[in-house]
PDB file of C-alpha atoms in Angstrom:
ATOM      1  CA  MET A   1       8.034 -17.707 -14.930  1.00  0.00           C
ATOM      2  CA  GLU A   2      11.303 -15.599 -14.895  1.00  0.00           C
ATOM      3  CA  LEU A   3      12.130 -12.872 -16.544  1.00  0.00           C
ATOM      4  CA  PHE A   4      16.179 -12.245 -17.119  1.00  0.00           C
ATOM      5  CA  LYS A   5      16.998  -8.586 -16.434  1.00  0.00           C
ATOM      6  CA  GLY A   6      20.917  -9.177 -17.644  1.00  0.00           C
ATOM      7  CA  GLN A   7      22.347 -12.240 -15.576  1.00  0.00           C
ATOM      8  CA  GLN A   8      19.682 -11.777 -12.963  1.00  0.00           C
ATOM      9  CA  ALA A   9      16.337 -13.542 -13.047  1.00  0.00           C
ATOM     10  CA  ILE A  10      13.148 -12.050 -11.919  1.00  0.00           C
ATOM     11  CA  LYS A  11      10.259 -14.075 -10.831  1.00  0.00           C
ATOM     12  CA  PHE A  12       6.863 -13.377 -11.831  1.00  0.00           C
ATOM     13  CA  PHE A  13       4.240 -13.344  -9.011  1.00  0.00           C
ATOM     14  CA  PRO A  14       0.536 -14.305  -9.670  1.00  0.00           C
ATOM     15  CA  ASN A  15      -2.239 -13.596  -7.070  1.00  0.00           C
ATOM     16  CA  GLU A  16      -3.269 -17.063  -5.741  1.00  0.00           C
ATOM     17  CA  ARG A  17      -6.141 -14.982  -4.181  1.00  0.00           C
ATOM     18  CA  SER A  18      -8.328 -17.364  -1.595  1.00  0.00           C
ATOM     19  CA  SER A  19     -11.127 -16.069  -0.070  1.00  0.00           C
ATOM     20  CA  LEU A  20     -10.413 -18.114   2.952  1.00  0.00           C
ATOM     21  CA  VAL A  21      -7.851 -15.693   3.199  1.00  0.00           C
ATOM     22  CA  VAL A  22      -9.151 -12.633   2.411  1.00  0.00           C
ATOM     23  CA  GLN A  23     -12.422 -12.439   3.859  1.00  0.00           C
ATOM     24  CA  PRO A  24     -11.325 -12.900   7.859  1.00  0.00           C
ATOM     25  CA  MET A  25      -8.412 -10.435   7.015  1.00  0.00           C
ATOM     26  CA  GLN A  26     -11.351  -8.325   5.763  1.00  0.00           C
ATOM     27  CA  VAL A  27     -13.343  -8.584   9.337  1.00  0.00           C
ATOM     28  CA  ALA A  28     -10.172  -8.295  11.073  1.00  0.00           C
ATOM     29  CA  ALA A  29      -8.561  -4.910   8.839  1.00  0.00           C
ATOM     30  CA  PRO A  30     -10.494  -2.390  10.444  1.00  0.00           C
ATOM     31  CA  ASN A  31      -9.111  -3.304  14.180  1.00  0.00           C
ATOM     32  CA  ILE A  32      -6.027  -3.831  12.640  1.00  0.00           C
ATOM     33  CA  ALA A  33      -5.537  -0.903  10.846  1.00  0.00           C
ATOM     34  CA  ARG A  34      -6.541   1.327  13.390  1.00  0.00           C
ATOM     35  CA  LEU A  35      -4.299  -0.297  16.236  1.00  0.00           C
ATOM     36  CA  ALA A  36      -0.894  -1.019  13.633  1.00  0.00           C
ATOM     37  CA  TYR A  37      -1.176   2.565  11.989  1.00  0.00           C
ATOM     38  CA  ARG A  38      -3.573   4.474  13.455  1.00  0.00           C
ATOM     39  CA  LEU A  39      -5.898   4.685  10.446  1.00  0.00           C
ATOM     40  CA  THR A  40      -9.751   4.899   9.789  1.00  0.00           C
ATOM     41  CA  LEU A  41     -11.459   4.432   6.142  1.00  0.00           C
ATOM     42  CA  SER A  42     -14.338   7.096   6.483  1.00  0.00           C
ATOM     43  CA  LEU A  43     -16.842   7.312   3.250  1.00  0.00           C
ATOM     44  CA  SER A  44     -19.458  10.008   2.826  1.00  0.00           C
ATOM     45  CA  ALA A  45     -22.960   8.974   2.440  1.00  0.00           C
ATOM     46  CA  GLU A  46     -22.781   9.929  -1.280  1.00  0.00           C
ATOM     47  CA  ASN A  47     -19.433   7.942  -1.628  1.00  0.00           C
ATOM     48  CA  GLN A  48     -20.583   4.722  -0.104  1.00  0.00           C
ATOM     49  CA  SER A  49     -23.866   4.905  -2.547  1.00  0.00           C
ATOM     50  CA  ALA A  50     -21.191   5.485  -5.684  1.00  0.00           C
ATOM     51  CA  LEU A  51     -19.049   2.256  -4.738  1.00  0.00           C
ATOM     52  CA  LYS A  52     -22.247   0.434  -4.604  1.00  0.00           C
ATOM     53  CA  GLN A  53     -23.588   1.039  -8.126  1.00  0.00           C
ATOM     54  CA  LEU A  54     -19.570  -0.627  -8.980  1.00  0.00           C
ATOM     55  CA  LYS A  55     -20.721  -3.598  -7.435  1.00  0.00           C
ATOM     56  CA  LYS A  56     -20.026  -6.477 -10.223  1.00  0.00           C
ATOM     57  CA  ALA A  57     -18.158  -4.135 -12.340  1.00  0.00           C
ATOM     58  CA  ARG A  58     -14.879  -3.909 -13.675  1.00  0.00           C
ATOM     59  CA  VAL A  59     -13.284  -1.525 -12.289  1.00  0.00           C
ATOM     60  CA  LEU A  60      -9.597  -0.210 -11.512  1.00  0.00           C
ATOM     61  CA  PHE A  61      -8.662   1.952  -8.698  1.00  0.00           C
ATOM     62  CA  LEU A  62      -5.532   4.415  -9.030  1.00  0.00           C
ATOM     63  CA  PRO A  63      -3.868   5.546  -6.207  1.00  0.00           C
ATOM     64  CA  ASN A  64      -2.138   8.355  -6.353  1.00  0.00           C
ATOM     65  CA  HIS A  65       0.502   7.067  -3.419  1.00  0.00           C
ATOM     66  CA  PRO A  66       0.787  10.043  -1.042  1.00  0.00           C
ATOM     67  CA  THR A  67       1.223   7.564   1.407  1.00  0.00           C
ATOM     68  CA  TYR A  68       2.658   4.377   2.296  1.00  0.00           C
ATOM     69  CA  MET A  69      -0.330   3.492   3.042  1.00  0.00           C
ATOM     70  CA  ASP A  70      -2.250   2.963  -0.108  1.00  0.00           C
ATOM     71  CA  PRO A  71      -1.997  -0.660  -0.016  1.00  0.00           C
ATOM     72  CA  VAL A  72      -3.833  -0.904   3.769  1.00  0.00           C
ATOM     73  CA  VAL A  73      -6.568   1.726   2.856  1.00  0.00           C
ATOM     74  CA  MET A  74      -7.223  -0.268  -0.923  1.00  0.00           C
ATOM     75  CA  PHE A  75      -7.324  -3.441   1.219  1.00  0.00           C
ATOM     76  CA  LEU A  76      -9.886  -1.781   4.142  1.00  0.00           C
ATOM     77  CA  LEU A  77     -12.063  -0.084   0.604  1.00  0.00           C
ATOM     78  CA  SER A  78     -12.360  -3.712  -0.487  1.00  0.00           C
ATOM     79  CA  ALA A  79     -13.617  -4.851   2.905  1.00  0.00           C
ATOM     80  CA  LYS A  80     -15.968  -1.648   2.774  1.00  0.00           C
ATOM     81  CA  MET A  81     -17.062  -2.793  -0.241  1.00  0.00           C
ATOM     82  CA  ASP A  82     -17.261  -6.660   0.664  1.00  0.00           C
ATOM     83  CA  GLU A  83     -15.484  -7.001  -2.687  1.00  0.00           C
ATOM     84  CA  GLU A  84     -12.380  -9.405  -3.539  1.00  0.00           C
ATOM     85  CA  PHE A  85      -9.720  -7.138  -4.940  1.00  0.00           C
ATOM     86  CA  TYR A  86      -6.692  -7.617  -6.820  1.00  0.00           C
ATOM     87  CA  TYR A  87      -3.481  -5.555  -6.280  1.00  0.00           C
ATOM     88  CA  LEU A  88      -0.349  -4.606  -8.139  1.00  0.00           C
ATOM     89  CA  ALA A  89       2.769  -5.249  -5.764  1.00  0.00           C
ATOM     90  CA  ASP A  90       6.580  -5.030  -6.345  1.00  0.00           C
ATOM     91  CA  HIS A  91       8.122  -8.126  -7.242  1.00  0.00           C
ATOM     92  CA  LEU A  92      10.472  -7.360  -4.203  1.00  0.00           C
ATOM     93  CA  GLN A  93       7.244  -7.238  -1.673  1.00  0.00           C
ATOM     94  CA  LEU A  94       6.298 -10.581  -3.246  1.00  0.00           C
ATOM     95  CA  ARG A  95       9.605 -12.243  -2.490  1.00  0.00           C
ATOM     96  CA  SER A  96       9.262 -11.279   1.199  1.00  0.00           C
ATOM     97  CA  VAL A  97       8.324 -13.084   4.245  1.00  0.00           C
ATOM     98  CA  VAL A  98       4.704 -11.624   3.940  1.00  0.00           C
ATOM     99  CA  GLY A  99       4.493 -12.214   0.386  1.00  0.00           C
ATOM    100  CA  PRO A 100       3.028 -15.641   0.121  1.00  0.00           C
ATOM    101  CA  LEU A 101       0.002 -13.869   2.109  1.00  0.00           C
ATOM    102  CA  LEU A 102      -0.056 -10.682  -0.043  1.00  0.00           C
ATOM    103  CA  GLN A 103      -0.815 -13.398  -2.608  1.00  0.00           C
ATOM    104  CA  LYS A 104      -3.713 -14.758  -1.034  1.00  0.00           C
ATOM    105  CA  LEU A 105      -4.993 -11.722  -0.241  1.00  0.00           C
ATOM    106  CA  GLY A 106      -4.886 -11.034  -4.127  1.00  0.00           C
ATOM    107  CA  ALA A 107      -1.279  -9.336  -5.160  1.00  0.00           C
ATOM    108  CA  TYR A 108       0.426  -9.799  -7.806  1.00  0.00           C
ATOM    109  CA  SER A 109       3.832  -8.392  -9.005  1.00  0.00           C
ATOM    110  CA  ILE A 110       5.061  -5.814 -11.069  1.00  0.00           C
ATOM    111  CA  ARG A 111       8.757  -4.575 -12.065  1.00  0.00           C
ATOM    112  CA  ARG A 112       8.435  -1.177 -11.752  1.00  0.00           C
ATOM    113  CA  GLY A 113      10.246   1.047 -14.238  1.00  0.00           C
ATOM    114  CA  LEU A 114      10.728  -1.759 -16.452  1.00  0.00           C
ATOM    115  CA  PRO A 115       8.568  -3.549 -19.008  1.00  0.00           C
ATOM    116  CA  ASP A 116       7.121  -6.739 -18.007  1.00  0.00           C
ATOM    117  CA  ARG A 117       4.822  -8.333 -20.071  1.00  0.00           C
ATOM    118  CA  GLU A 118       3.917 -11.510 -17.570  1.00  0.00           C
ATOM    119  CA  SER A 119       2.101  -9.032 -15.293  1.00  0.00           C
ATOM    120  CA  VAL A 120       0.731  -7.193 -18.570  1.00  0.00           C
ATOM    121  CA  LYS A 121      -1.107 -10.259 -19.784  1.00  0.00           C
ATOM    122  CA  HIS A 122      -2.161 -11.422 -16.100  1.00  0.00           C
ATOM    123  CA  THR A 123      -4.022  -7.875 -16.093  1.00  0.00           C
ATOM    124  CA  LEU A 124      -5.542  -8.426 -18.569  1.00  0.00           C
ATOM    125  CA  ASP A 125      -6.745 -11.704 -17.627  1.00  0.00           C
ATOM    126  CA  VAL A 126      -8.197 -10.188 -14.224  1.00  0.00           C
ATOM    127  CA  LEU A 127      -9.857  -7.422 -16.434  1.00  0.00           C
ATOM    128  CA  LYS A 128     -11.257 -10.386 -18.125  1.00  0.00           C
TER     129      LYS A 128
END
């Protein structure tokens, strides 16, 4: 679906999550994050236990954006939990060359700072 802002059409990008893409990427993600970003996710035993209790629950994780590494950290967390997440991403990211991969990993678009009914509707559908 396309939304309009003035004369410019802004396309909504739904998630197209595919386990055939997510699962191998989750296996590779810790090594990629370590090599490409010098980033390792470590969780205390207490936090791991708390996360295990959330398995199969509908949960929203809301990172506070202290760095641009939030998407990488959230994907590493999904791998650590052995769960497939959905992610909100700026529509510009999904229009980029990596957009189709992000959609296969579970990302869908949002227009930052603007009303985005399609994204809200998609989020509600995902939470159901």
